[in-house]
């Protein structure tokens, strides 16, 4: 794959990565609530979810999922309910007097929650199915090209989400008082509710 085509692919997917979505909003919620390290764990989880998506593309599973609307919708609604569950936990923590103590278990689950947030978001699969094939030369090694383009997509996701984690962590994090922490948890819960709304509003 030539450099020019790879750069064109990067320019194409960067706006899609930067557009607000469930993964981005989940990372922002964790960074606001728990600080940079939490945002980075959430980022790693989200990126790992995209790695699974890329592997699914290589073996053709993503196209299969996208071809069956009922299966596609089922995955989307599982993701929506999972995000609603996370939002409920955050908002409940914000309403409790000792919300800070409740953060320990959540901190351990940030990587897995980020992973499930991106894995259960079929819009990520659509990026691979709808955009990635446009940059593949059928006369070349299709598998190698798919892996290369997927790696580029995951790289840019990591860069954008890393910047997002650092930026949003400055709005909250460990330095907050208990009242501030509860407000941050409430804001984080609101962001995840917004992420669930994005997924619910998605079609196809």
Short mmCIF file of C-alpha atoms in Angstrom, two decimals:
data_model
loop_
_atom_site.label_atom_id
_atom_site.label_comp_id
_atom_site.label_asym_id
_atom_site.label_seq_id
_atom_site.Cartn_x
_atom_site.Cartn_y
_atom_site.Cartn_z
CA UNK A 1 0.00 0.00 0.00
CA UNK A 2 1.44 3.36 -1.02
CA UNK A 3 1.90 6.23 1.43
CA UNK A 4 -0.43 8.58 -0.45
CA UNK A 5 -3.37 6.19 -0.14
CA UNK A 6 -2.68 5.66 3.55
CA UNK A 7 -2.59 9.41 4.14
CA UNK A 8 -5.87 9.83 2.23
CA UNK A 9 -7.44 7.13 4.39
CA UNK A 10 -6.20 8.90 7.54
CA UNK A 11 -7.66 12.21 6.38
CA UNK A 12 -10.97 10.46 5.68
CA UNK A 13 -11.33 8.68 9.03
CA UNK A 14 -10.01 11.43 11.32
CA UNK A 15 -13.24 13.47 11.18
CA UNK A 16 -15.18 10.28 11.93
CA UNK A 17 -12.96 9.56 14.92
CA UNK A 18 -13.27 13.13 16.21
CA UNK A 19 -17.08 13.15 15.91
CA UNK A 20 -18.73 12.59 19.32
CA UNK A 21 -19.75 8.99 19.82
CA UNK A 22 -20.18 6.42 22.61
CA UNK A 23 -16.47 5.62 22.91
CA UNK A 24 -15.39 9.25 23.03
CA UNK A 25 -18.09 10.19 25.53
CA UNK A 26 -17.27 7.22 27.77
CA UNK A 27 -13.59 8.19 27.83
CA UNK A 28 -14.50 11.81 28.59
CA UNK A 29 -16.77 10.69 31.43
CA UNK A 30 -14.02 8.62 33.05
CA UNK A 31 -11.39 11.33 32.63
CA UNK A 32 -13.68 13.95 34.19
CA UNK A 33 -14.69 11.69 37.06
CA UNK A 34 -11.38 9.99 37.90
CA UNK A 35 -8.58 11.84 36.15
CA UNK A 36 -5.97 11.08 33.50
CA UNK A 37 -5.14 7.50 34.47
CA UNK A 38 -8.83 6.55 34.39
CA UNK A 39 -9.20 8.17 30.98
CA UNK A 40 -6.18 6.26 29.72
CA UNK A 41 -7.55 2.94 30.98
CA UNK A 42 -10.86 3.69 29.29
CA UNK A 43 -8.98 4.67 26.12
CA UNK A 44 -7.08 1.39 26.11
CA UNK A 45 -10.33 -0.52 26.53
CA UNK A 46 -12.04 1.32 23.68
CA UNK A 47 -9.05 0.81 21.38
CA UNK A 48 -8.97 -2.91 22.21
CA UNK A 49 -12.62 -3.07 21.19
CA UNK A 50 -11.68 -1.61 17.82
CA UNK A 51 -8.90 -4.19 17.51
CA UNK A 52 -11.57 -6.89 17.80
CA UNK A 53 -13.63 -5.07 15.14
CA UNK A 54 -10.62 -5.06 12.82
CA UNK A 55 -10.08 -8.78 13.36
CA UNK A 56 -13.76 -9.35 12.57
CA UNK A 57 -13.32 -7.49 9.29
CA UNK A 58 -10.32 -9.61 8.35
CA UNK A 59 -12.36 -12.81 8.79
CA UNK A 60 -15.50 -11.30 7.25
CA UNK A 61 -17.70 -11.32 10.35
CA UNK A 62 -18.40 -7.58 10.38
CA UNK A 63 -19.92 -7.73 6.88
CA UNK A 64 -22.03 -10.66 8.02
CA UNK A 65 -23.34 -8.74 11.04
CA UNK A 66 -24.08 -5.68 8.92
CA UNK A 67 -26.01 -7.88 6.47
CA UNK A 68 -28.47 -9.04 9.12
CA UNK A 69 -30.46 -6.04 10.48
CA UNK A 70 -31.93 -7.99 13.41
CA UNK A 71 -28.51 -9.10 14.66
CA UNK A 72 -27.13 -5.61 14.10
CA UNK A 73 -30.01 -4.07 16.10
CA UNK A 74 -29.60 -6.62 18.90
CA UNK A 75 -25.93 -5.76 19.34
CA UNK A 76 -26.77 -2.05 19.31
CA UNK A 77 -29.45 -2.37 22.01
CA UNK A 78 -27.23 -4.51 24.22
CA UNK A 79 -24.68 -1.71 24.01
CA UNK A 80 -27.33 0.90 24.83
CA UNK A 81 -28.51 -0.94 27.93
CA UNK A 82 -24.92 -1.46 29.04
CA UNK A 83 -24.25 2.28 28.82
CA UNK A 84 -27.47 3.01 30.71
CA UNK A 85 -26.28 0.64 33.44
CA UNK A 86 -22.95 2.50 33.69
CA UNK A 87 -24.73 5.87 33.78
CA UNK A 88 -27.03 4.64 36.55
CA UNK A 89 -24.03 3.59 38.66
CA UNK A 90 -22.31 6.95 38.20
CA UNK A 91 -25.41 9.00 38.96
CA UNK A 92 -26.18 6.85 42.01
CA UNK A 93 -22.63 7.43 43.23
CA UNK A 94 -23.06 11.17 42.70
CA UNK A 95 -26.21 11.16 44.87
CA UNK A 96 -24.59 9.26 47.74
CA UNK A 97 -22.73 11.12 50.52
CA UNK A 98 -19.69 8.83 50.22
CA UNK A 99 -19.44 8.54 46.47
CA UNK A 100 -15.62 8.59 46.51
CA UNK A 101 -15.37 5.22 48.25
CA UNK A 102 -17.56 3.70 45.56
CA UNK A 103 -14.98 4.60 42.90
CA UNK A 104 -12.51 1.81 43.70
CA UNK A 105 -14.42 -1.00 41.98
CA UNK A 106 -15.31 1.25 39.05
CA UNK A 107 -11.65 2.14 38.61
CA UNK A 108 -10.75 -1.53 38.22
CA UNK A 109 -13.48 -1.98 35.61
CA UNK A 110 -12.68 1.01 33.40
CA UNK A 111 -10.66 -0.99 30.88
CA UNK A 112 -13.33 -3.68 30.51
CA UNK A 113 -16.12 -1.09 30.36
CA UNK A 114 -14.30 0.81 27.62
CA UNK A 115 -13.74 -2.44 25.74
CA UNK A 116 -17.43 -3.39 25.90
CA UNK A 117 -18.54 0.14 25.00
CA UNK A 118 -16.69 0.04 21.68
CA UNK A 119 -17.23 -3.67 21.04
CA UNK A 120 -21.01 -3.35 21.43
CA UNK A 121 -21.15 -0.25 19.23
CA UNK A 122 -21.84 -1.59 15.71
CA UNK A 123 -21.21 1.85 14.24
CA UNK A 124 -17.52 1.01 14.63
CA UNK A 125 -18.08 -2.04 12.45
CA UNK A 126 -19.77 0.14 9.82
CA UNK A 127 -16.67 2.30 9.53
CA UNK A 128 -14.71 -0.78 8.61
CA UNK A 129 -17.38 -2.17 6.29
CA UNK A 130 -18.31 1.09 4.52
CA UNK A 131 -15.07 3.10 4.50
CA UNK A 132 -12.14 0.71 4.66
CA UNK A 133 -12.99 -1.28 1.47
CA UNK A 134 -12.91 1.94 -0.57
CA UNK A 135 -9.14 2.10 -0.04
CA UNK A 136 -8.35 -1.53 -0.86
CA UNK A 137 -6.88 -2.51 -4.22
CA UNK A 138 -8.52 -5.79 -5.21
CA UNK A 139 -5.46 -6.69 -7.30
CA UNK A 140 -3.19 -6.61 -4.24
CA UNK A 141 -3.05 -8.56 -0.98
CA UNK A 142 -6.49 -7.70 0.40
CA UNK A 143 -5.82 -9.15 3.87
CA UNK A 144 -2.56 -7.24 4.29
CA UNK A 145 -4.19 -4.01 3.13
CA UNK A 146 -7.11 -4.50 5.53
CA UNK A 147 -4.70 -5.05 8.42
CA UNK A 148 -2.66 -1.97 7.46
CA UNK A 149 -5.72 0.28 7.18
CA UNK A 150 -7.14 -1.10 10.43
CA UNK A 151 -3.85 -0.40 12.19
CA UNK A 152 -3.93 3.18 10.90
CA UNK A 153 -7.50 3.63 12.13
CA UNK A 154 -6.65 2.23 15.58
CA UNK A 155 -3.53 4.41 15.76
CA UNK A 156 -5.49 7.59 15.11
CA UNK A 157 -8.17 6.52 17.58
CA UNK A 158 -5.45 6.14 20.21
CA UNK A 159 -3.98 9.57 19.44
CA UNK A 160 -7.32 11.40 19.50
CA UNK A 161 -8.58 9.64 22.62
CA UNK A 162 -5.27 10.20 24.42
CA UNK A 163 -5.57 13.94 23.82
CA UNK A 164 -9.21 13.76 24.92
CA UNK A 165 -8.29 11.96 28.16
CA UNK A 166 -5.65 14.52 29.11
CA UNK A 167 -7.89 17.45 28.23
CA UNK A 168 -10.96 16.28 30.13
CA UNK A 169 -8.96 15.09 33.14
CA UNK A 170 -8.11 18.73 33.83
CA UNK A 171 -11.82 19.37 34.43
CA UNK A 172 -11.98 16.83 37.25
CA UNK A 173 -9.91 14.03 38.70
CA UNK A 174 -8.40 13.14 42.03
CA UNK A 175 -7.81 16.71 43.23
CA UNK A 176 -11.53 17.40 43.61
CA UNK A 177 -13.24 17.61 46.98
CA UNK A 178 -15.94 15.08 47.82
CA UNK A 179 -18.61 17.52 46.63
CA UNK A 180 -16.65 18.17 43.46
CA UNK A 181 -16.17 14.45 42.93
CA UNK A 182 -19.90 13.88 43.24
CA UNK A 183 -20.56 16.64 40.72
CA UNK A 184 -17.98 15.08 38.39
CA UNK A 185 -19.65 11.68 38.77
CA UNK A 186 -22.99 13.27 37.89
CA UNK A 187 -21.46 14.95 34.84
CA UNK A 188 -19.84 11.66 33.85
CA UNK A 189 -23.18 9.86 34.17
CA UNK A 190 -24.74 12.53 31.97
CA UNK A 191 -22.05 12.02 29.31
CA UNK A 192 -22.68 8.29 29.27
CA UNK A 193 -26.42 8.89 28.98
CA UNK A 194 -25.60 11.07 25.99
CA UNK A 195 -23.50 8.24 24.55
CA UNK A 196 -26.46 5.88 24.97
CA UNK A 197 -28.59 8.46 23.16
CA UNK A 198 -26.13 8.49 20.25
CA UNK A 199 -26.40 4.72 19.94
CA UNK A 200 -30.19 4.75 20.25
CA UNK A 201 -30.44 7.37 17.53
CA UNK A 202 -28.17 5.41 15.19
CA UNK A 203 -29.83 3.63 12.29
CA UNK A 204 -28.70 0.73 10.18
#
